[in-house]
């Protein structure tokens, strides 16, 4: 089918070129051409927008919050560490309670020849609380505990006696009391030879002179 030919303008219709009517449909319909848009005001250069103030305050606030957060974090970490340390300490005490380790009551002190005749050996006083005495062909061990109230006497070699610092009791080298409030001699402890020839002491067995126990062969060694 053939396309309809373009209609020709009537006698009273202005001759408007087709391109103009396409651009301005109002022309095609015969209306007045639209008034030209008001000329845009001269594009005066816009005043430079006042630069927004640097957001120093806005920046400072998050920074402050961040620091506060870090401070609290550090505080929390310290508290956590302290609590953990306390917990571990308590746990350690649970598994390893305070125990007083006493020295053994049976122990060796060496060979008879290690002890000079006429001498009071004080090497074992601090650890085992005994003196080893060698005299007149015997070796015996005295328990270093005053028979008055239990203080530890001192050996005074120059005065050839044991002297208690608490109330002044005095004991001869043999252990016999002779001054002060001590009511009886020092006690001796069991002494014998071990299989290897050393002197073996047993503090679990004591001998009291007033009970006639110093004659017990286990209360001295013949050398
Ligand atoms: S405890 Fe030794 S004299 Fe009193």
Coordinates of N, CA and C in Angstrom, one line a residue, residues 18 43 55 74 76 85 125 149 168-169 190 197 208 219:
X18 N 8.9 21.8 7.2 CA 8.6 20.6 8.0 C 9.6 20.5 9.2
X43 N 25.2 34.3 33.6 CA 25.8 33.4 34.7 C 26.9 34.1 35.4
X55 N 36.0 20.0 59.4 CA 35.2 19.4 60.5 C 36.2 18.9 61.6
X74 N 42.1 -1.4 77.3 CA 43.4 -1.7 78.1 C 43.1 -2.0 79.5
X76 N 40.3 -3.1 80.7 CA 39.7 -4.5 80.8 C 40.7 -5.6 80.7
X85 N 45.8 -14.1 86.8 CA 47.0 -14.4 87.6 C 46.5 -14.9 89.0
X125 N 73.5 -29.2 113.6 CA 72.6 -28.5 114.6 C 71.5 -27.8 113.8
X149 N 62.0 -25.5 128.6 CA 60.8 -25.1 127.8 C 61.1 -25.3 126.3
X168 N 68.7 -19.4 130.8 CA 70.1 -19.6 131.4 C 70.4 -21.0 131.9
X169 N 69.7 -22.0 131.5 CA 70.1 -23.4 131.9 C 71.4 -23.7 131.3
X190 N 69.2 -42.1 119.1 CA 69.8 -43.4 118.6 C 70.9 -43.2 117.6
X197 N 79.4 -48.3 107.0 CA 80.4 -47.9 107.9 C 80.1 -46.5 108.5
X208 N 66.8 -41.1 127.7 CA 66.8 -40.1 128.9 C 67.7 -40.6 129.9
X219 N 72.5 -46.0 122.3 CA 72.6 -44.6 122.7 C 74.0 -44.0 122.4

